[in-house]
Amino acid sequence: MTSHAHQMVRHTVVFRNLDVLRVERLTPHMQRVVFGGSDLHGFATAAPDDHVKLFFPNSRGEIVTPVMGPNGPTYPPGREYSPMRDYTPRYYESELNELTVDFVLHGEGPASNWAAQATPGQRIGAGGPRGSSIIADDFDAYVLIGDETALPAIGRRLEEMPAGTRVEVLAEIPHADDRQSWRSRAHAKVTWLERNAAAGDSSDLLEQALRELRIPAGDTFYWIATESRRARNMRLWLGQERGIPKDWMKAKGYWKAGADEDGEDD
Ligand SMILES: Cc1cc2nc3c(=O)[nH]c(=O)nc-3n(C[C@H](O)[C@H](O)[C@H](O)COP(=O)(O)OP(=O)(O)OC[C@H]3O[C@@H](n4cnc5c(N)ncnc54)[C@H](O)[C@@H]3O)c2cc1C
């Protein structure tokens, strides 16, 4: 009898300054930035879809992050807050004290713009992760569905999955040259779906591929991360049309079409 019990691990929230150590253009639309610095010691990330809040320079070029007080995080008074966005810790290597984050270069917004010009020696702020949601590892199979913003979480999950786990990946990317290669001990099948000229909020390549997917035998967990409306619609479809229980899926909007406000509150 399998229990499929997920776990939540809470972390003490720490706000840090991060120093850019290296920058690498992974693919045309993905900029890898490796951060270090003394503040990073003790960083903890327990799940592949963890996220950190990153704080980018404000209009004065300053990084203004909250500070942790007895009543939670508060901003220093009279200062313009830094724009804040959510990003996946792609790797944290404690021996090297290095944190790798992969940024999609989608063309506008403080995070994407900052990543496009990132240079060693620059500094940004980071907060969290606040918690790690650990998905049960006793499902018979896993289906991972995401657009390019989900590639860091999907790549990390594939690399961390136990040997032999059955997993189907549906990954939507701007162009064929945005494919990534992942190492995995899992028994993984990756289907790349290239949008070419289409936009990430109106494409339906993932939805079509999900409808056509041969459902793996046994209990299957579905993980979805895309533009908000698309993630929500796929979650509803899985529940209503395929009868997938709520606990057997996790769907999250990783970005919102037309929205440029600061990241969500969780
Ligand atoms: C838990 C979590 C983890 C995430 N991990 C990553 C990660 O590791 N790497 C990563 O690149 N992103 C990741 N994201 C998504 C990222 O936070 C958003 O894409 C964010 O909006 C980017 O901020 P920005 O300042 O570049 O653009 P914003 O200022 O937020 O938006 C500006 C404009 O760009 C549009 N836009 C935003 N993102 C995209 C996009 N990806 N494609 C096309 N248009 C877009 C908006 O609709 C808006 O019109 C994650 C999100 C969540 C919730």
CSV table of N, CA and C in Angstrom, one decimal, residues 98-247:
chain,number,residue,atom,x,y,z
A,98,GLU,N,28.2,28.1,-3.7
A,98,GLU,CA,27.7,28.7,-5.0
A,98,GLU,C,26.2,28.3,-5.2
A,99,LEU,N,25.5,29.4,-5.6
A,99,LEU,CA,24.1,29.2,-6.0
A,99,LEU,C,23.9,29.5,-7.5
A,100,THR,N,23.3,28.6,-8.2
A,100,THR,CA,23.1,28.8,-9.6
A,100,THR,C,21.6,29.1,-9.9
A,101,VAL,N,21.4,30.2,-10.6
A,101,VAL,CA,20.0,30.5,-11.0
A,101,VAL,C,20.0,30.7,-12.5
A,102,ASP,N,18.9,30.1,-13.2
A,102,ASP,CA,18.8,30.2,-14.6
A,102,ASP,C,17.6,31.2,-14.9
A,103,PHE,N,18.0,32.3,-15.6
A,103,PHE,CA,17.0,33.3,-15.9
A,103,PHE,C,16.5,33.2,-17.4
A,104,VAL,N,15.2,33.2,-17.6
A,104,VAL,CA,14.7,33.3,-19.0
A,104,VAL,C,14.8,34.7,-19.4
A,105,LEU,N,15.3,34.9,-20.6
A,105,LEU,CA,15.5,36.2,-21.2
A,105,LEU,C,14.2,36.4,-22.1
A,106,HIS,N,13.2,37.0,-21.5
A,106,HIS,CA,11.9,37.1,-22.3
A,106,HIS,C,11.7,38.5,-22.8
A,107,GLY,N,12.7,39.4,-22.5
A,107,GLY,CA,12.6,40.7,-23.2
A,107,GLY,C,12.2,41.9,-22.5
A,108,GLU,N,11.5,41.8,-21.4
A,108,GLU,CA,11.2,43.0,-20.6
A,108,GLU,C,11.0,42.6,-19.1
A,109,GLY,N,11.1,43.6,-18.2
A,109,GLY,CA,11.0,43.3,-16.8
A,109,GLY,C,12.3,43.4,-16.1
A,110,PRO,N,12.3,43.8,-14.8
A,110,PRO,CA,13.5,44.1,-14.1
A,110,PRO,C,14.4,42.8,-14.0
A,111,ALA,N,13.8,41.6,-13.8
A,111,ALA,CA,14.6,40.4,-13.7
A,111,ALA,C,15.3,40.0,-15.0
A,112,SER,N,14.4,39.9,-16.0
A,112,SER,CA,15.0,39.5,-17.3
A,112,SER,C,16.0,40.5,-17.8
A,113,ASN,N,15.7,41.8,-17.6
A,113,ASN,CA,16.7,42.9,-18.1
A,113,ASN,C,18.0,42.8,-17.3
A,114,TRP,N,17.8,42.6,-16.0
A,114,TRP,CA,19.1,42.5,-15.2
A,114,TRP,C,19.9,41.3,-15.6
A,115,ALA,N,19.2,40.2,-15.8
A,115,ALA,CA,20.0,38.9,-16.1
A,115,ALA,C,20.7,39.1,-17.5
A,116,ALA,N,20.1,39.8,-18.4
A,116,ALA,CA,20.7,40.0,-19.7
A,116,ALA,C,22.0,40.7,-19.7
A,117,GLN,N,22.1,41.6,-18.6
A,117,GLN,CA,23.4,42.4,-18.6
A,117,GLN,C,24.3,42.0,-17.4
A,118,ALA,N,23.9,40.9,-16.7
A,118,ALA,CA,24.6,40.5,-15.5
A,118,ALA,C,26.1,40.3,-15.8
A,119,THR,N,26.9,40.8,-14.8
A,119,THR,CA,28.4,40.7,-15.0
A,119,THR,C,29.0,40.4,-13.6
A,120,PRO,N,30.1,39.6,-13.6
A,120,PRO,CA,30.7,39.3,-12.4
A,120,PRO,C,31.1,40.5,-11.6
A,121,GLY,N,30.9,40.5,-10.3
A,121,GLY,CA,31.1,41.6,-9.4
A,121,GLY,C,29.9,42.4,-9.0
A,122,GLN,N,28.8,42.2,-9.8
A,122,GLN,CA,27.5,42.9,-9.4
A,122,GLN,C,26.9,42.2,-8.2
A,123,ARG,N,25.9,42.8,-7.7
A,123,ARG,CA,25.3,42.3,-6.4
A,123,ARG,C,23.8,42.5,-6.6
A,124,ILE,N,23.0,41.4,-6.1
A,124,ILE,CA,21.6,41.6,-6.0
A,124,ILE,C,21.2,41.0,-4.6
A,125,GLY,N,19.9,41.1,-4.2
A,125,GLY,CA,19.5,40.6,-2.9
A,125,GLY,C,18.7,39.3,-3.1
A,126,ALA,N,18.5,38.5,-2.0
A,126,ALA,CA,17.7,37.3,-2.1
A,126,ALA,C,17.1,37.0,-0.8
A,127,GLY,N,15.9,36.5,-0.8
A,127,GLY,CA,15.2,36.1,0.4
A,127,GLY,C,14.7,34.7,0.3
A,128,GLY,N,14.8,33.9,1.3
A,128,GLY,CA,14.3,32.5,1.3
A,128,GLY,C,15.3,31.5,0.8
A,129,PRO,N,14.8,30.3,0.4
A,129,PRO,CA,13.4,29.8,0.4
A,129,PRO,C,12.8,29.8,1.8
A,130,ARG,N,11.4,30.0,1.8
A,130,ARG,CA,10.7,30.0,3.1
A,130,ARG,C,10.3,28.6,3.4
A,131,GLY,N,10.1,27.8,2.4
A,131,GLY,CA,9.6,26.4,2.6
A,131,GLY,C,9.9,25.6,1.4
A,132,SER,N,10.0,24.3,1.6
A,132,SER,CA,10.2,23.3,0.5
A,132,SER,C,9.0,22.3,0.6
A,133,SER,N,8.3,22.2,-0.6
A,133,SER,CA,7.2,21.2,-0.6
A,133,SER,C,7.8,19.9,-1.3
A,134,ILE,N,7.9,18.9,-0.5
A,134,ILE,CA,8.5,17.7,-1.0
A,134,ILE,C,7.4,16.7,-1.5
A,135,ILE,N,7.4,16.4,-2.7
A,135,ILE,CA,6.4,15.6,-3.3
A,135,ILE,C,6.7,14.1,-3.0
A,136,ALA,N,5.7,13.3,-2.7
A,136,ALA,CA,5.9,11.9,-2.3
A,136,ALA,C,6.7,11.2,-3.4
A,137,ASP,N,7.6,10.3,-3.0
A,137,ASP,CA,8.4,9.7,-4.1
A,137,ASP,C,7.9,8.3,-4.4
A,138,ASP,N,6.7,7.9,-3.9
A,138,ASP,CA,6.2,6.6,-4.1
A,138,ASP,C,5.1,6.5,-5.2
A,139,PHE,N,5.0,7.5,-6.0
A,139,PHE,CA,4.1,7.4,-7.2
A,139,PHE,C,4.7,6.4,-8.2
A,140,ASP,N,3.8,5.8,-9.0
A,140,ASP,CA,4.3,4.8,-10.0
A,140,ASP,C,5.0,5.6,-11.2
A,141,ALA,N,4.5,6.9,-11.4
A,141,ALA,CA,5.1,7.7,-12.5
A,141,ALA,C,4.8,9.1,-12.2
A,142,TYR,N,5.6,10.0,-12.9
A,142,TYR,CA,5.5,11.4,-12.7
A,142,TYR,C,5.4,12.1,-14.1
A,143,VAL,N,4.5,13.1,-14.2
A,143,VAL,CA,4.4,13.8,-15.5
A,143,VAL,C,4.8,15.3,-15.1
A,144,LEU,N,5.8,15.8,-15.8
A,144,LEU,CA,6.3,17.2,-15.5
A,144,LEU,C,6.0,18.0,-16.7
A,145,ILE,N,5.3,19.1,-16.5
A,145,ILE,CA,4.8,19.9,-17.7
A,145,ILE,C,5.2,21.3,-17.4
A,146,GLY,N,5.9,22.0,-18.4
A,146,GLY,CA,6.3,23.3,-18.1
A,146,GLY,C,6.8,24.1,-19.3
A,147,ASP,N,6.8,25.4,-19.2
A,147,ASP,CA,7.4,26.2,-20.3
A,147,ASP,C,8.8,26.5,-19.9
A,148,GLU,N,9.5,27.5,-20.5
A,148,GLU,CA,10.9,27.7,-20.3
A,148,GLU,C,11.2,28.1,-18.8
A,149,THR,N,10.2,28.8,-18.2
A,149,THR,CA,10.5,29.2,-16.8
A,149,THR,C,10.6,28.0,-15.8
A,150,ALA,N,10.0,26.9,-16.3
A,150,ALA,CA,10.0,25.7,-15.4
A,150,ALA,C,11.2,24.8,-15.7
A,151,LEU,N,12.0,25.1,-16.7
A,151,LEU,CA,13.1,24.2,-17.0
A,151,LEU,C,14.1,24.1,-15.8
A,152,PRO,N,14.4,25.2,-15.1
A,152,PRO,CA,15.3,24.9,-13.9
A,152,PRO,C,14.7,23.9,-12.9
A,153,ALA,N,13.4,24.0,-12.6
A,153,ALA,CA,12.8,23.1,-11.7
A,153,ALA,C,12.7,21.7,-12.2
A,154,ILE,N,12.4,21.6,-13.5
A,154,ILE,CA,12.3,20.3,-14.1
A,154,ILE,C,13.7,19.6,-14.2
A,155,GLY,N,14.7,20.4,-14.7
A,155,GLY,CA,16.0,19.8,-14.8
A,155,GLY,C,16.5,19.4,-13.4
A,156,ARG,N,16.3,20.2,-12.4
A,156,ARG,CA,16.7,19.8,-11.0
A,156,ARG,C,16.0,18.6,-10.6
A,157,ARG,N,14.7,18.5,-10.8
A,157,ARG,CA,13.9,17.3,-10.4
A,157,ARG,C,14.4,16.1,-11.1
A,158,LEU,N,14.7,16.1,-12.4
A,158,LEU,CA,15.2,15.0,-13.1
A,158,LEU,C,16.5,14.5,-12.5
A,159,GLU,N,17.4,15.5,-12.2
A,159,GLU,CA,18.7,15.1,-11.7
A,159,GLU,C,18.6,14.6,-10.3
A,160,GLU,N,17.6,14.9,-9.5
A,160,GLU,CA,17.5,14.5,-8.1
A,160,GLU,C,16.6,13.2,-8.0
A,161,MET,N,15.9,12.8,-9.0
A,161,MET,CA,15.0,11.7,-8.9
A,161,MET,C,15.7,10.4,-8.7
A,162,PRO,N,15.2,9.5,-7.9
A,162,PRO,CA,15.8,8.2,-7.7
A,162,PRO,C,15.9,7.4,-9.0
A,163,ALA,N,16.9,6.5,-9.0
A,163,ALA,CA,17.1,5.7,-10.2
A,163,ALA,C,15.8,4.9,-10.6
A,164,GLY,N,15.5,4.9,-11.8
A,164,GLY,CA,14.4,4.0,-12.3
A,164,GLY,C,13.0,4.7,-12.2
A,165,THR,N,12.9,5.8,-11.6
A,165,THR,CA,11.6,6.5,-11.5
A,165,THR,C,11.1,6.7,-12.9
A,166,ARG,N,9.8,6.4,-13.2
A,166,ARG,CA,9.3,6.7,-14.5
A,166,ARG,C,8.7,8.1,-14.6
A,167,VAL,N,9.2,8.8,-15.6
A,167,VAL,CA,8.8,10.2,-15.7
A,167,VAL,C,8.7,10.6,-17.2
A,168,GLU,N,7.6,11.4,-17.4
A,168,GLU,CA,7.3,11.9,-18.8
A,168,GLU,C,7.5,13.4,-18.6
A,169,VAL,N,8.2,14.1,-19.5
A,169,VAL,CA,8.4,15.5,-19.4
A,169,VAL,C,7.8,16.1,-20.7
A,170,LEU,N,6.9,17.1,-20.5
A,170,LEU,CA,6.5,17.9,-21.7
A,170,LEU,C,7.0,19.3,-21.5
A,171,ALA,N,8.0,19.7,-22.3
A,171,ALA,CA,8.7,21.0,-22.1
A,171,ALA,C,8.5,21.9,-23.3
A,172,GLU,N,7.8,23.1,-23.1
A,172,GLU,CA,7.6,24.0,-24.2
A,172,GLU,C,8.7,25.1,-24.2
A,173,ILE,N,9.3,25.3,-25.3
A,173,ILE,CA,10.4,26.3,-25.4
A,173,ILE,C,10.2,27.2,-26.6
A,174,PRO,N,10.9,28.4,-26.6
A,174,PRO,CA,10.7,29.3,-27.7
A,174,PRO,C,11.2,28.6,-29.0
A,175,HIS,N,12.4,28.1,-29.1
A,175,HIS,CA,12.9,27.5,-30.3
A,175,HIS,C,13.7,26.3,-30.0
A,176,ALA,N,14.0,25.5,-31.1
A,176,ALA,CA,14.7,24.2,-30.9
A,176,ALA,C,16.0,24.4,-30.2
A,177,ASP,N,16.7,25.6,-30.4
A,177,ASP,CA,18.0,25.7,-29.8
A,177,ASP,C,17.9,26.1,-28.3
A,178,ASP,N,16.7,26.2,-27.8
A,178,ASP,CA,16.5,26.4,-26.3
A,178,ASP,C,16.4,25.0,-25.6
A,179,ARG,N,16.6,23.9,-26.3
A,179,ARG,CA,16.6,22.6,-25.6
A,179,ARG,C,17.8,22.6,-24.7
A,180,GLN,N,17.6,21.9,-23.6
A,180,GLN,CA,18.7,21.6,-22.6
A,180,GLN,C,19.0,20.2,-22.5
A,181,SER,N,20.2,19.8,-22.1
A,181,SER,CA,20.4,18.4,-21.8
A,181,SER,C,20.5,18.2,-20.3
A,182,TRP,N,19.8,17.2,-19.9
A,182,TRP,CA,19.8,16.9,-18.4
A,182,TRP,C,20.3,15.5,-18.2
A,183,ARG,N,21.0,15.3,-17.1
A,183,ARG,CA,21.4,14.0,-16.6
A,183,ARG,C,20.4,13.5,-15.7
A,184,SER,N,20.0,12.2,-15.8
A,184,SER,CA,19.0,11.7,-14.8
A,184,SER,C,19.2,10.2,-14.7
A,185,ARG,N,19.0,9.7,-13.4
A,185,ARG,CA,19.0,8.3,-13.2
A,185,ARG,C,17.6,7.7,-13.4
A,186,ALA,N,16.7,8.7,-13.5
A,186,ALA,CA,15.3,8.3,-13.7
A,186,ALA,C,15.1,7.7,-15.1
A,187,HIS,N,14.0,7.0,-15.3
A,187,HIS,CA,13.6,6.5,-16.6
A,187,HIS,C,12.8,7.6,-17.3
A,188,ALA,N,13.4,8.5,-17.9
A,188,ALA,CA,12.7,9.7,-18.3
A,188,ALA,C,12.6,9.8,-19.9
A,189,LYS,N,11.4,10.3,-20.2
A,189,LYS,CA,11.2,10.6,-21.7
A,189,LYS,C,10.8,12.1,-21.7
A,190,VAL,N,11.6,12.8,-22.5
A,190,VAL,CA,11.4,14.3,-22.6
A,190,VAL,C,10.9,14.6,-24.0
A,191,THR,N,9.8,15.3,-24.0
A,191,THR,CA,9.2,15.8,-25.3
A,191,THR,C,9.3,17.3,-25.4
A,192,TRP,N,10.1,17.8,-26.3
A,192,TRP,CA,10.3,19.2,-26.5
A,192,TRP,C,9.3,19.7,-27.5
A,193,LEU,N,8.6,20.8,-27.1
A,193,LEU,CA,7.6,21.4,-27.9
A,193,LEU,C,8.0,22.8,-28.2
A,194,GLU,N,8.3,23.1,-29.5
A,194,GLU,CA,8.9,24.4,-29.9
A,194,GLU,C,7.8,25.3,-30.4
A,195,ARG,N,7.7,26.5,-29.8
A,195,ARG,CA,6.6,27.5,-30.1
A,195,ARG,C,6.9,28.2,-31.4
A,196,ASN,N,8.2,28.3,-31.7
A,196,ASN,CA,8.7,29.1,-32.8
A,196,ASN,C,8.1,30.5,-32.7
A,197,ALA,N,7.2,31.0,-33.6
A,197,ALA,CA,6.8,32.4,-33.5
A,197,ALA,C,5.7,32.7,-32.5
A,198,ALA,N,5.1,31.6,-31.9
A,198,ALA,CA,3.9,31.8,-31.0
A,198,ALA,C,4.4,32.4,-29.7
A,199,ALA,N,3.4,33.0,-29.0
A,199,ALA,CA,3.7,33.6,-27.7
A,199,ALA,C,3.4,32.6,-26.6
A,200,GLY,N,4.2,32.7,-25.5
A,200,GLY,CA,4.1,31.8,-24.4
A,200,GLY,C,2.8,31.8,-23.6
A,201,ASP,N,2.0,32.9,-23.7
A,201,ASP,CA,0.7,32.9,-23.0
A,201,ASP,C,-0.4,32.4,-23.8
A,202,SER,N,-0.3,32.4,-25.1
A,202,SER,CA,-1.4,31.9,-26.0
A,202,SER,C,-1.2,30.6,-26.7
A,203,SER,N,0.0,30.1,-26.6
A,203,SER,CA,0.3,28.8,-27.2
A,203,SER,C,-0.5,27.7,-26.5
A,204,ASP,N,-0.8,26.6,-27.2
A,204,ASP,CA,-1.5,25.5,-26.6
A,204,ASP,C,-0.8,24.2,-26.8
A,205,LEU,N,0.5,24.3,-27.1
A,205,LEU,CA,1.3,23.0,-27.4
A,205,LEU,C,1.3,22.1,-26.2
A,206,LEU,N,1.4,22.6,-25.0
A,206,LEU,CA,1.4,21.7,-23.8
A,206,LEU,C,0.1,21.1,-23.6
A,207,GLU,N,-1.0,21.9,-23.8
A,207,GLU,CA,-2.3,21.4,-23.5
A,207,GLU,C,-2.6,20.3,-24.5
A,208,GLN,N,-2.3,20.4,-25.8
A,208,GLN,CA,-2.5,19.4,-26.8
A,208,GLN,C,-1.7,18.1,-26.4
A,209,ALA,N,-0.4,18.3,-26.1
A,209,ALA,CA,0.4,17.2,-25.8
A,209,ALA,C,-0.1,16.5,-24.5
A,210,LEU,N,-0.6,17.2,-23.6
A,210,LEU,CA,-1.2,16.6,-22.4
A,210,LEU,C,-2.4,15.7,-22.8
A,211,ARG,N,-3.3,16.3,-23.6
A,211,ARG,CA,-4.5,15.5,-24.0
A,211,ARG,C,-4.1,14.3,-24.7
A,212,GLU,N,-3.0,14.3,-25.5
A,212,GLU,CA,-2.6,13.2,-26.3
A,212,GLU,C,-1.7,12.2,-25.5
A,213,LEU,N,-1.2,12.6,-24.4
A,213,LEU,CA,-0.3,11.8,-23.6
A,213,LEU,C,-0.9,10.4,-23.2
A,214,ARG,N,-0.2,9.3,-23.5
A,214,ARG,CA,-0.7,8.0,-23.0
A,214,ARG,C,-0.4,8.0,-21.5
A,215,ILE,N,-1.5,7.9,-20.8
A,215,ILE,CA,-1.4,8.0,-19.3
A,215,ILE,C,-0.6,6.8,-18.8
A,216,PRO,N,0.5,7.1,-18.1
A,216,PRO,CA,1.3,6.0,-17.5
A,216,PRO,C,0.4,5.1,-16.6
A,217,ALA,N,0.8,3.8,-16.6
A,217,ALA,CA,0.0,2.9,-15.8
A,217,ALA,C,0.3,3.2,-14.3
A,218,GLY,N,-0.7,2.9,-13.5
A,218,GLY,CA,-0.5,3.1,-12.0
A,218,GLY,C,-0.8,4.5,-11.6
A,219,ASP,N,-0.4,4.9,-10.3
A,219,ASP,CA,-0.7,6.2,-9.8
A,219,ASP,C,0.3,7.2,-10.3
A,220,THR,N,-0.2,8.3,-10.9
A,220,THR,CA,0.7,9.2,-11.5
A,220,THR,C,0.6,10.6,-10.9
A,221,PHE,N,1.7,11.3,-10.6
A,221,PHE,CA,1.7,12.6,-10.1
A,221,PHE,C,2.0,13.6,-11.2
A,222,TYR,N,1.2,14.7,-11.3
A,222,TYR,CA,1.3,15.7,-12.4
A,222,TYR,C,1.9,17.0,-11.7
A,223,TRP,N,3.0,17.5,-12.3
A,223,TRP,CA,3.5,18.8,-11.9
A,223,TRP,C,3.5,19.7,-13.1
A,224,ILE,N,2.9,20.9,-12.8
A,224,ILE,CA,2.7,21.9,-14.0
A,224,ILE,C,3.2,23.3,-13.5
A,225,ALA,N,4.0,23.9,-14.4
A,225,ALA,CA,4.4,25.3,-14.1
A,225,ALA,C,4.5,26.0,-15.5
A,226,THR,N,3.6,27.0,-15.7
A,226,THR,CA,3.6,27.7,-17.0
A,226,THR,C,3.0,29.1,-16.6
A,227,GLU,N,2.6,29.8,-17.7
A,227,GLU,CA,1.9,31.1,-17.5
A,227,GLU,C,0.6,30.7,-16.7
A,228,SER,N,0.2,31.6,-15.8
A,228,SER,CA,-0.9,31.3,-14.8
A,228,SER,C,-2.2,30.7,-15.4
A,229,ARG,N,-2.7,31.4,-16.4
A,229,ARG,CA,-4.0,30.9,-17.0
A,229,ARG,C,-3.9,29.5,-17.5
A,230,ARG,N,-2.7,29.2,-18.2
A,230,ARG,CA,-2.5,27.9,-18.8
A,230,ARG,C,-2.4,26.8,-17.7
A,231,ALA,N,-1.6,27.2,-16.6
A,231,ALA,CA,-1.4,26.2,-15.5
A,231,ALA,C,-2.8,25.9,-14.9
A,232,ARG,N,-3.6,26.9,-14.7
A,232,ARG,CA,-4.9,26.7,-14.0
A,232,ARG,C,-5.8,25.8,-14.9
A,233,ASN,N,-5.8,26.1,-16.2
A,233,ASN,CA,-6.7,25.4,-17.2
A,233,ASN,C,-6.2,23.9,-17.2
A,234,MET,N,-4.9,23.7,-17.2
A,234,MET,CA,-4.5,22.3,-17.3
A,234,MET,C,-4.9,21.5,-16.0
A,235,ARG,N,-4.7,22.3,-14.8
A,235,ARG,CA,-5.1,21.6,-13.6
A,235,ARG,C,-6.6,21.3,-13.6
A,236,LEU,N,-7.4,22.2,-14.1
A,236,LEU,CA,-8.9,22.0,-14.1
A,236,LEU,C,-9.2,20.8,-15.0
A,237,TRP,N,-8.5,20.8,-16.2
A,237,TRP,CA,-8.8,19.7,-17.1
A,237,TRP,C,-8.4,18.3,-16.5
A,238,LEU,N,-7.3,18.3,-15.9
A,238,LEU,CA,-6.9,17.0,-15.3
A,238,LEU,C,-7.9,16.5,-14.2
A,239,GLY,N,-8.4,17.5,-13.5
A,239,GLY,CA,-9.4,17.1,-12.4
A,239,GLY,C,-10.7,16.7,-13.0
A,240,GLN,N,-11.2,17.5,-13.9
A,240,GLN,CA,-12.5,17.3,-14.5
A,240,GLN,C,-12.6,16.2,-15.5
A,241,GLU,N,-11.6,16.2,-16.4
A,241,GLU,CA,-11.7,15.3,-17.5
A,241,GLU,C,-11.0,13.9,-17.2
A,242,ARG,N,-10.0,14.0,-16.4
A,242,ARG,CA,-9.2,12.8,-16.2
A,242,ARG,C,-9.4,12.2,-14.7
A,243,GLY,N,-10.2,13.0,-13.9
A,243,GLY,CA,-10.5,12.6,-12.6
A,243,GLY,C,-9.2,12.4,-11.7
A,244,ILE,N,-8.2,13.2,-11.9
A,244,ILE,CA,-7.0,13.2,-11.1
A,244,ILE,C,-7.3,13.8,-9.8
A,245,PRO,N,-7.0,13.1,-8.7
A,245,PRO,CA,-7.2,13.7,-7.4
A,245,PRO,C,-6.3,15.0,-7.2
A,246,LYS,N,-6.8,15.9,-6.4
A,246,LYS,CA,-6.1,17.2,-6.1
A,246,LYS,C,-4.7,16.9,-5.6
A,247,ASP,N,-4.5,15.9,-4.7
A,247,ASP,CA,-3.3,15.6,-4.1
A,247,ASP,C,-2.3,15.0,-5.0
